[in-house]
Amino acid sequence: MLKVDEVLPDTETADIRTYLASQEKKTLLRFLTCGSVDDGKSTLIGRLLYDTKLIFEDQLATLEQDSKKHGTTGDDIDLALLVDGLEAERQQGITIDVAYRFFATPKRKFIVADTPGHEQYTRNMATGASSADLAVVLVDARQGVLAQTRRHSIIASLLGIRNIVLAVNKIDLVDFDEGVFKRIVAEYEAFAKDLGFASVVPIPMSARYGDNVTRASDKSPWYTGPSLIDHLETVDVEGDAAERPFRFPVQYVNRPNHEFRGFAGTVASGSIAVGHDVVVAKSGKRSRVKRIATYDGDRERASEGEAVTLLLDDEIEVSRGNMLVAPNARPHVADQLAANVVWFDEHPLLPGRMYLLRTETDQVNATVSHLKHRTNVNNFAHEAAKSLDLNEVGVCNFSLQAPIAFDSFEENRTTGAFVLIDRLTNATVGAGMILHPLRRAANIHWQALDVTKASRSELKHQKPAVLWFTGLSGSGKSTIANLLEKKLHAAGRHTYILDGDNVRHGLNRDLGFTEEDRVENIRRVAEVARLMAEAGLIVLVSFISPFRAERRMARDLMTEGEFIEVFIDTPFEECARRDPKGLYARALKGEIKNFTGVDSPYEVPELADVHLPTVDRSPEDLVEELETWLKERGYC
């Protein structure tokens, strides 16, 4: 490959090298455009690209053709089409996905994220905001501040953005009326005063015609502030980044041979140098940095944002999910925490349901132990709630199955953020910003006990198990579980039945039949079943347990092989015909709400351990089949 100085004269080579060096020294600003539908976000970015001369002639020719086909600006070029690249976006005239664009001016480099305004794509807006330093919140001068304007502003605040540009767009459509501009600014500032923004800079503009975007407009002589590009070039977003303590989440342990053991990752904050002391966050083990290796060779120092491999003096245990940190400024390590949550899924967030909580490098099962409140996007009020629906924001307490290392999001956006994953579908259902650990996480410890599950089981001469009977009401769960327990009891086994109706008379008498209450119902029963299995018992749990997520949660609480899901498969029509308690008749008349199989779903097990179809079979035959299955596996 030819080098620059092999094909160009010395003077031209020097000019190119000088230019490249000047580009490398420019600071980089990441920002996003957000706001409600049709406020002009894509048009604004198109205007920035056009005015900074980052559109090639062939692109401009294509844009002119596309404008005739998809444009919404008459005979003018539709600049929004520069970033609305999906066919569905062009057909509907909206933004769906997040589009990232790079541009530069003589003073600074920029990466801008064009985010959708539609409420159903709020998750995409949150994605764009997660890495941004500044948000340009657009408001249509004709519409004023809308609900989505508020929602996006709240999410920007929660995601750590502290600098806002309030772009009052389409000011040309209200004849550059100063009164309209001032009214919108006053309304927004009143709303945003408690969101913690360091600066809110209002600018009247017309993205379509370029007024106050890259140049001052003579059509708004009453406005004496900066143009948008002037502000973006000069705004300080670095703050105290250099003063933040060292954080290095370990992404990979690199051991190509017995002489090299390095910990690869990206410096999340602070800096590190050869010879500096570091501490393993979770274990507290201390060591010293021996080498800082990179693709281009060893370095003496690494700073925030740089990807490196650290080699330590000592052979201490550090795995993916752990963190190397400054000894005198350690992160929190806890299994309970409070966090702001933005919910992305059409199925609501429910306390008691288990999710995967994934941080920069770690992953752990997590349960929402308490939904403290929901945030009203219109007035920022805290409202009582039992669940979070799509696009809602709230504060939750989380209980984790294992401790993780973290900072508060306010202190560190990298080590203080997480996403929530649905454990069945692997879909990202929420984003979280950690507020603080819960004090009880440090006050409660496991008490070591001398008598173990194994010793209790040995005394009873049996293998503990949890037989989880699931099926529709009237399917025969309780009948089969009762007959099986009688046979096990006669054979000298130590058993106990947890029946849905019986438990609701005591432990769960405070719960109803909403989806939230059903989740909590199963969570409590699963914990009780686990304790009984710890006592060495064979536990028979007879609950409808309609949701796969809760049955999966119950399985994960038990030791491997201890949980046996038994699907009592009786069709809805047969259950309704039997109707032993008269519930189906009342539910079908609308007298009982949230009845499983009628107006509340039952999620059929996809892979039950034991599948027992009941039609044309007696309970005795079914119990005999189940008993045979258990004997073959050593349970009885």
XYZ file of C-alpha atoms in Angstrom:
636
model
C 0.000 0.000 0.000
C 1.399 3.397 -1.006
C 1.913 6.003 1.684
C 0.965 9.672 1.361
C 4.590 10.854 1.163
C 5.370 8.366 -1.651
C 2.898 9.930 -4.132
C 2.796 13.626 -3.196
C 5.429 16.347 -3.014
C 6.841 17.185 0.402
C 4.876 20.441 0.699
C 1.562 18.784 -0.123
C 2.347 15.907 2.230
C 3.042 18.379 5.021
C -0.222 20.213 4.309
C -2.206 16.966 4.466
C -0.529 15.869 7.668
C -1.197 19.282 9.210
C -4.844 19.060 8.168
C -5.244 15.540 9.568
C -3.595 16.586 12.824
C -5.952 19.555 13.134
C -8.948 17.268 12.584
C -7.771 14.903 15.296
C -7.502 17.768 17.771
C -11.091 18.887 17.231
C -13.491 18.044 20.022
C -16.448 15.789 19.268
C -20.009 16.648 20.286
C -22.687 13.948 20.250
C -26.209 15.323 20.207
C -29.702 14.243 19.233
C -32.802 15.857 17.854
C -36.061 14.927 19.582
C -39.593 16.158 20.079
C -43.067 15.390 18.813
C -44.168 14.160 15.397
C -43.573 16.493 12.434
C -41.662 19.100 14.422
C -38.925 19.098 11.754
C -36.175 16.963 13.299
C -35.058 15.266 10.080
C -35.324 18.520 8.134
C -33.073 20.242 10.672
C -30.355 17.605 10.318
C -30.687 17.740 6.542
C -30.229 21.516 6.726
C -27.079 21.112 8.848
C -25.616 18.625 6.369
C -26.562 20.820 3.415
C -25.205 24.062 4.850
C -21.935 22.464 6.017
C -21.438 21.227 2.424
C -21.382 17.550 3.284
C -23.694 16.539 0.430
C -21.992 15.392 -2.771
C -23.356 16.315 -6.191
C -24.656 12.805 -6.879
C -26.393 12.764 -3.499
C -27.956 16.135 -4.240
C -29.209 14.884 -7.626
C -30.708 11.804 -5.972
C -32.253 13.993 -3.261
C -33.924 16.156 -5.908
C -35.416 13.051 -7.549
C -36.563 11.628 -4.197
C -38.111 14.960 -3.246
C -40.341 14.827 -6.319
C -41.487 11.314 -5.366
C -41.641 11.422 -1.557
C -41.165 15.088 -0.663
C -43.549 17.170 1.426
C -42.162 20.618 0.559
C -43.688 21.248 -2.853
C -41.103 22.181 -5.466
C -38.354 22.641 -2.858
C -35.819 19.986 -1.927
C -37.048 17.957 1.050
C -33.967 17.869 3.282
C -35.632 15.380 5.673
C -35.077 12.635 3.077
C -31.334 12.802 3.750
C -31.890 10.982 7.041
C -35.271 9.274 6.530
C -33.774 6.386 4.578
C -36.294 3.606 5.228
C -39.000 3.203 2.587
C -41.658 3.153 5.322
C -40.308 6.465 6.628
C -40.500 8.088 3.214
C -43.967 6.769 2.466
C -45.377 7.982 5.795
C -43.252 11.098 6.148
C -42.079 10.075 9.627
C -38.912 8.862 11.336
C -39.003 5.295 12.656
C -35.430 4.215 13.314
C -32.540 6.202 14.787
C -30.343 7.682 12.047
C -26.800 8.772 12.919
C -25.001 11.362 10.789
C -21.512 12.867 10.984
C -20.607 16.404 10.006
C -17.925 18.910 10.900
C -17.228 22.614 10.964
C -13.870 24.355 11.257
C -14.287 24.368 15.057
C -15.792 20.989 15.962
C -16.877 17.508 14.848
C -20.408 16.272 15.421
C -22.364 13.028 15.527
C -26.094 13.683 15.506
C -28.860 11.161 16.143
C -32.191 11.788 14.438
C -34.773 10.133 16.694
C -38.444 9.388 16.005
C -41.227 11.524 17.403
C -43.990 8.910 17.391
C -44.875 7.652 20.856
C -44.623 3.997 19.798
C -40.951 4.513 18.900
C -39.949 6.090 22.204
C -37.487 3.230 22.791
C -35.559 4.386 19.715
C -35.415 7.912 21.103
C -33.976 6.550 24.357
C -31.338 4.666 22.353
C -30.225 7.867 20.659
C -30.187 9.779 23.941
C -28.100 7.174 25.774
C -24.829 8.376 24.217
C -25.660 12.053 23.610
C -24.149 15.052 25.390
C -26.811 17.529 24.271
C -30.410 17.376 23.070
C -32.043 19.653 20.537
C -35.727 19.570 21.549
C -37.804 20.756 18.627
C -41.187 22.403 19.076
C -43.505 23.348 16.211
C -44.214 27.058 16.705
C -47.833 26.440 15.690
C -48.364 23.570 18.162
C -46.331 24.591 21.213
C -45.164 22.177 23.906
C -46.853 18.770 23.525
C -46.944 15.584 25.614
C -44.183 13.982 23.526
C -42.059 17.110 23.969
C -42.339 16.612 27.722
C -41.768 12.847 27.528
C -38.608 13.238 25.464
C -37.330 15.967 27.785
C -37.872 13.767 30.835
C -36.101 10.837 29.180
C -33.223 13.128 28.179
C -32.946 14.242 31.798
C -33.044 10.680 33.114
C -30.374 9.640 30.614
C -27.971 12.240 31.939
C -28.256 14.942 29.271
C -27.704 18.301 30.946
C -27.609 20.703 27.981
C -30.767 21.474 26.010
C -31.431 23.555 22.929
C -35.114 24.478 22.711
C -35.515 24.840 18.954
C -38.799 26.641 18.266
C -39.053 25.495 14.658
C -41.286 26.635 11.777
C -41.193 30.141 13.183
C -41.731 31.301 9.576
C -45.240 29.800 9.675
C -46.223 32.203 12.477
C -44.613 35.201 10.723
C -41.586 35.226 13.052
C -43.836 36.322 15.905
C -41.723 37.140 18.962
C -44.729 36.717 21.270
C -45.305 33.143 20.120
C -41.630 32.361 20.723
C -41.611 33.858 24.229
C -44.824 32.046 25.204
C -43.399 28.658 24.157
C -40.099 29.345 25.934
C -41.888 30.326 29.158
C -44.073 27.205 29.051
C -41.104 24.897 28.457
C -38.901 26.490 31.108
C -41.694 26.214 33.676
C -42.036 22.524 32.896
C -38.286 21.803 32.782
C -37.218 23.708 35.897
C -37.062 20.514 37.997
C -35.388 18.296 35.385
C -31.851 19.208 36.390
C -30.691 20.729 33.095
C -27.528 22.813 33.341
C -28.613 25.006 30.426
C -31.679 25.527 28.237
C -30.891 27.709 25.204
C -34.026 28.748 23.207
C -33.567 29.519 19.497
C -36.302 30.526 17.018
C -35.609 28.871 13.675
C -36.866 27.640 10.351
C -35.098 24.389 9.494
C -36.630 24.421 6.016
C -35.174 27.790 5.046
C -32.150 27.877 7.367
C -33.136 30.833 9.573
C -30.972 30.857 12.731
C -29.676 27.351 11.947
C -26.209 27.992 10.494
C -26.612 31.758 10.140
C -28.436 34.568 11.880
C -31.731 35.516 10.269
C -32.645 39.087 9.390
C -36.302 38.064 9.668
C -36.069 37.859 13.465
C -34.234 41.061 14.445
C -35.680 40.748 17.939
C -33.571 37.609 18.537
C -29.972 38.430 19.496
C -28.774 34.994 20.610
C -26.542 32.532 18.741
C -27.527 30.459 15.741
C -27.809 26.750 16.378
C -24.437 25.911 14.851
C -22.728 28.743 16.785
C -24.053 27.297 20.029
C -23.148 23.708 19.122
C -19.600 24.783 18.300
C -19.021 26.487 21.653
C -21.130 24.661 24.263
C -19.042 23.001 26.987
C -20.239 19.458 27.680
C -17.050 17.998 29.147
C -17.704 19.281 32.666
C -15.673 17.425 35.259
C -15.083 14.305 33.130
C -11.362 14.304 33.841
C -11.991 14.295 37.596
C -14.200 11.197 37.675
C -12.645 8.145 39.348
C -11.120 5.350 37.280
C -13.583 2.698 36.084
C -12.641 -0.183 33.789
C -15.413 -2.745 33.153
C -13.754 -5.984 32.057
C -15.228 -7.189 28.779
C -12.851 -10.040 27.977
C -9.970 -11.953 29.585
C -7.284 -12.320 26.914
C -4.965 -15.281 27.522
C -3.339 -16.366 24.221
C -0.540 -18.157 26.074
C 0.688 -18.860 29.598
C 2.840 -15.709 29.596
C 0.061 -13.234 28.750
C -3.067 -12.624 30.824
C -4.724 -9.330 30.016
C -8.053 -7.759 30.823
C -9.615 -6.091 27.798
C -12.176 -3.317 27.892
C -12.828 0.390 27.452
C -11.996 2.942 30.119
C -15.415 4.133 31.284
C -14.104 7.110 33.250
C -10.911 8.585 34.660
C -7.469 7.462 33.554
C -4.888 4.801 34.365
C -1.109 4.609 33.991
C 1.536 1.942 34.287
C 2.414 1.545 37.967
C -0.990 2.695 39.273
C -2.755 0.613 41.899
C -6.156 -0.860 41.064
C -8.777 -2.819 42.988
C -11.142 -5.537 41.759
C -14.562 -4.062 42.537
C -16.392 -7.218 43.671
C -13.620 -8.966 45.601
C -11.600 -6.000 46.864
C -8.336 -7.626 45.733
C -5.587 -5.101 45.045
C -2.922 -5.156 42.325
C -0.803 -2.845 40.179
C -0.861 -2.154 36.439
C 2.191 -3.738 34.793
C 1.403 -2.998 31.128
C -1.176 -1.173 29.042
C -1.365 -3.014 25.726
C -3.093 -1.792 22.562
C -3.255 -2.850 18.924
C -0.641 -0.196 18.124
C 1.726 -1.196 20.932
C 2.141 -0.526 24.642
C 1.091 2.757 26.198
C 2.068 4.508 29.402
C -1.419 5.914 30.057
C -5.029 5.395 28.977
C -7.992 7.717 29.456
C -11.770 7.681 29.249
C -13.127 6.196 26.027
C -9.943 4.337 25.051
C -10.006 0.580 24.429
C -6.988 -1.139 25.989
C -5.828 -4.352 27.620
C -4.475 -4.097 31.163
C -1.886 -6.545 32.515
C -1.452 -6.718 36.295
C 1.447 -7.636 38.557
C -0.554 -10.325 40.377
C -2.520 -13.367 39.152
C -5.759 -12.257 40.777
C -9.198 -13.424 39.608
C -10.973 -10.904 37.392
C -13.663 -12.106 35.002
C -16.077 -10.495 32.563
C -18.696 -8.592 34.520
C -16.227 -7.353 37.111
C -14.544 -3.977 37.187
C -11.063 -2.630 37.891
C -11.343 0.630 39.835
C -9.426 3.269 41.732
C -8.556 2.045 45.267
C -9.622 5.283 46.930
C -12.925 5.694 45.051
C -14.689 2.356 44.699
C -18.126 1.775 43.170
C -21.087 0.296 45.007
C -21.363 -3.493 45.125
C -24.887 -4.608 46.052
C -27.727 -6.929 45.108
C -30.489 -4.377 45.737
C -30.807 -0.959 44.150
C -33.209 1.815 43.156
C -33.397 3.072 39.589
C -35.328 5.215 37.157
C -36.884 3.009 34.467
C -38.181 3.830 30.987
C -40.473 1.010 29.836
C -40.387 -0.006 26.151
C -42.586 -3.088 25.933
C -46.286 -3.390 25.099
C -46.616 -5.872 27.958
C -46.347 -3.896 31.216
C -43.572 -3.996 33.782
C -44.891 -5.962 36.745
C -43.418 -6.077 40.266
C -42.485 -9.636 41.181
C -41.731 -10.674 37.587
C -38.146 -11.662 36.876
C -36.103 -10.016 34.112
C -32.482 -10.115 32.997
C -30.653 -6.976 34.099
C -27.705 -6.300 31.789
C -25.058 -3.676 32.489
C -22.028 -2.721 30.380
C -20.446 -6.143 30.971
C -22.485 -7.962 33.611
C -25.797 -9.822 33.550
C -27.962 -11.062 36.412
C -31.549 -12.131 37.089
C -33.494 -9.281 38.673
C -36.948 -8.764 40.123
C -38.787 -5.487 40.600
C -39.337 -5.730 44.341
C -41.285 -2.472 44.525
C -42.639 0.058 42.023
C -42.308 3.249 44.034
C -44.095 5.596 41.638
C -44.804 6.481 38.033
C -43.750 9.878 36.662
C -46.463 11.939 35.004
C -44.908 13.300 31.794
C -47.172 16.335 31.762
C -46.331 17.798 35.145
C -43.497 15.589 36.496
C -45.739 14.512 39.387
C -45.129 11.185 41.152
C -48.182 8.922 40.918
C -48.959 5.633 42.620
C -48.946 2.713 40.175
C -48.961 -1.092 40.149
C -47.327 -1.389 36.738
C -45.543 0.588 34.021
C -47.064 0.544 30.545
C -45.426 1.227 27.188
C -43.336 4.454 27.218
C -44.045 5.167 30.880
C -41.350 6.250 33.304
C -41.089 5.298 36.973
C -38.827 4.598 39.931
C -38.369 0.956 40.943
C -36.521 -1.023 43.590
C -34.715 -4.084 42.228
C -33.633 -7.285 43.932
C -30.805 -9.083 42.107
C -29.830 -12.746 42.358
C -26.154 -11.749 42.667
C -24.336 -8.520 43.544
C -23.109 -6.251 40.753
C -20.643 -3.354 40.758
C -22.097 0.027 39.793
C -22.119 3.784 40.318
C -25.113 6.053 40.400
C -26.059 7.168 36.891
C -25.598 10.790 37.881
C -21.950 10.068 38.681
C -21.198 7.782 35.737
C -23.472 7.181 32.742
C -21.558 4.059 31.680
C -21.405 2.156 34.970
C -24.762 3.458 36.215
C -26.969 2.277 33.352
C -28.609 -1.024 32.474
C -31.217 -2.544 30.199
C -33.917 -5.049 31.109
C -34.330 -8.151 28.952
C -37.386 -10.404 28.767
C -36.130 -13.835 29.784
C -38.412 -15.693 27.370
C -38.183 -13.578 24.213
C -34.769 -11.892 24.751
C -36.401 -8.589 23.773
C -35.128 -5.388 25.384
C -38.110 -4.202 27.418
C -36.719 -1.327 29.468
C -33.792 0.945 30.250
C -32.650 1.803 33.755
C -30.617 4.577 35.347
C -29.363 3.629 38.820
C -30.111 6.072 41.616
C -28.442 4.374 44.586
C -28.022 1.025 46.356
C -30.614 0.145 48.972
C -29.326 0.264 52.518
C -30.892 -3.069 53.395
C -28.667 -4.665 50.736
C -25.686 -4.035 53.016
C -27.532 -4.919 56.241
C -28.845 -8.371 55.294
C -26.486 -11.345 54.966
C -26.991 -15.078 54.512
C -26.725 -16.871 57.850
C -24.588 -20.003 57.615
C -26.528 -23.051 58.898
C -25.056 -26.398 59.909
C -28.037 -28.557 58.961
C -28.266 -28.598 55.159
C -30.836 -29.629 52.575
C -28.793 -32.753 51.880
C -28.814 -33.805 55.527
C -32.557 -33.177 55.832
C -33.220 -35.187 52.667
C -31.007 -38.030 53.874
C -32.953 -38.192 57.127
C -36.186 -38.521 55.143
C -34.655 -41.025 52.676
C -35.962 -39.094 49.696
C -34.959 -36.691 46.959
C -36.578 -33.238 47.428
C -38.656 -31.950 44.530
C -41.220 -29.329 43.578
C -43.976 -30.735 41.328
C -45.589 -27.686 39.759
C -49.080 -28.540 38.455
C -50.303 -25.949 35.943
C -53.452 -25.817 33.818
C -56.783 -24.057 33.471
C -59.266 -23.836 36.321
C -61.184 -27.121 36.376
C -58.488 -29.024 34.480
C -58.013 -31.466 37.359
C -54.804 -30.135 38.908
C -55.922 -30.376 42.532
C -57.561 -33.783 42.043
C -54.420 -35.293 40.506
C -52.091 -33.627 43.044
C -54.261 -34.878 45.937
C -54.315 -38.471 44.622
C -50.562 -38.433 44.049
C -49.871 -37.153 47.561
C -52.001 -39.956 49.043
C -49.922 -42.532 47.179
C -46.631 -40.889 48.131
C -47.732 -40.602 51.765
C -48.703 -44.275 51.820
C -45.225 -45.106 50.512
C -43.632 -43.218 53.416
C -42.687 -40.042 51.555
C -42.707 -36.649 53.265
C -44.927 -34.325 51.229
C -46.964 -31.141 51.311
C -49.547 -29.646 48.927
C -49.720 -25.922 48.208
C -53.124 -25.406 46.589
C -54.165 -22.158 44.900
C -57.478 -21.725 46.682
C -56.128 -22.725 50.095
C -53.155 -20.359 49.942
C -55.452 -17.451 49.050
C -57.225 -17.969 52.388
C -54.035 -17.130 54.275
C -50.653 -16.151 52.831
C -52.133 -14.481 49.747
C -55.493 -13.308 51.062
C -54.533 -9.701 50.249
C -54.158 -10.411 46.515
C -56.789 -10.159 43.810
C -56.747 -11.481 40.264
C -55.226 -8.648 38.253
C -52.118 -9.495 36.274
C -49.972 -7.742 38.868
C -51.560 -9.718 41.723
C -51.209 -13.015 39.850
C -47.484 -12.382 39.423
C -47.068 -11.647 43.131
C -49.232 -14.679 44.001
C -46.862 -17.014 42.163
C -43.732 -15.285 43.459
C -44.768 -15.844 47.073
C -45.786 -19.467 46.467
C -42.523 -20.183 44.642
C -40.518 -18.838 47.595
C -42.520 -20.987 50.030
C -42.049 -24.049 47.804
C -38.309 -23.403 47.723
C -38.137 -23.278 51.519
C -40.101 -26.543 51.758
C -37.716 -28.170 49.288
C -34.841 -26.926 51.472
C -36.522 -28.870 54.294
C -36.232 -32.001 52.154
C -39.922 -32.293 51.262
C -41.622 -33.307 48.041
C -43.816 -30.260 47.402
C -46.899 -30.460 45.190
C -47.889 -26.995 43.948
C -51.345 -26.787 42.325
C -51.790 -23.339 40.780
C -53.139 -22.133 37.465
C -49.933 -20.022 37.172
C -50.984 -18.705 33.752
C -47.775 -16.909 32.748
C -44.642 -18.640 31.427
C -42.420 -15.951 32.937
C -43.544 -16.762 36.502
C -43.228 -20.519 35.977
C -39.731 -19.891 34.655
C -39.001 -17.727 37.690
C -40.137 -20.528 40.005
C -37.912 -23.018 38.170
C -34.893 -20.752 38.484
C -35.368 -20.502 42.251
C -34.859 -24.246 42.655
C -31.772 -26.401 42.383
C -31.133 -27.958 38.973
C -33.478 -30.918 38.446
C -35.593 -30.087 41.485
C -38.434 -28.306 39.644
C -40.862 -30.499 37.671
C -43.466 -28.713 35.581
C -46.576 -30.882 35.142
C -48.985 -29.594 32.498
C -52.535 -30.800 33.131
C -53.792 -30.369 29.583
C -57.562 -30.006 29.516
C -59.217 -27.970 26.718
C -61.116 -24.821 27.627
C -64.397 -26.322 26.404
C -64.011 -29.335 28.695
C -63.098 -27.176 31.700
C -66.137 -24.964 31.042
C -68.344 -28.074 30.760
C -67.083 -29.438 34.070
C -67.203 -26.050 35.827
C -67.000 -27.616 39.315
C -67.306 -24.259 41.105
C -69.644 -22.501 38.678
C -66.931 -19.960 37.853
C -66.935 -20.345 34.082
C -70.649 -19.633 33.854
C -70.246 -16.441 35.853
C -67.109 -15.378 33.950
C -68.766 -15.899 30.577
C -71.649 -13.695 31.764
C -69.164 -10.984 32.699
C -69.762 -11.361 36.438
C -66.113 -12.305 37.145
C -63.309 -10.206 35.681
C -59.749 -11.337 34.852
C -60.753 -14.992 34.684
C -58.071 -17.162 33.073
C -59.146 -18.491 29.709
C -62.031 -16.024 29.369
C -60.700 -12.459 29.602
C -57.223 -13.195 30.972
C -54.717 -15.300 29.007
C -53.279 -18.713 29.828
C -49.836 -19.273 28.314
C -49.508 -22.977 27.516
C -46.177 -24.529 28.598
C -43.866 -24.852 25.630
C -41.789 -27.672 27.069
C -43.296 -29.105 30.271
C -41.371 -31.862 32.066
C -44.556 -33.942 32.189
C -47.466 -33.437 29.783
C -50.743 -35.089 30.860
C -53.655 -34.743 28.392
C -56.777 -35.538 30.436
C -59.583 -36.056 27.899
C -60.979 -39.641 28.079
C -58.556 -40.539 30.864
C -59.273 -41.094 34.560
C -57.393 -39.264 37.317
C -56.097 -42.634 38.552
C -54.511 -43.402 35.162
C -52.877 -39.988 35.062
C -51.474 -40.365 38.584
C -50.106 -43.797 37.723
C -48.314 -42.344 34.681
C -46.876 -39.507 36.757
C -45.810 -41.852 39.563
C -43.989 -44.054 37.032
C -42.185 -40.991 35.662
C -41.057 -40.017 39.172
C -39.851 -43.530 40.042
C -37.766 -43.745 36.884
C -35.926 -40.605 37.991
C -35.467 -41.516 41.625
C -37.983 -39.178 43.233
C -40.067 -41.936 44.831
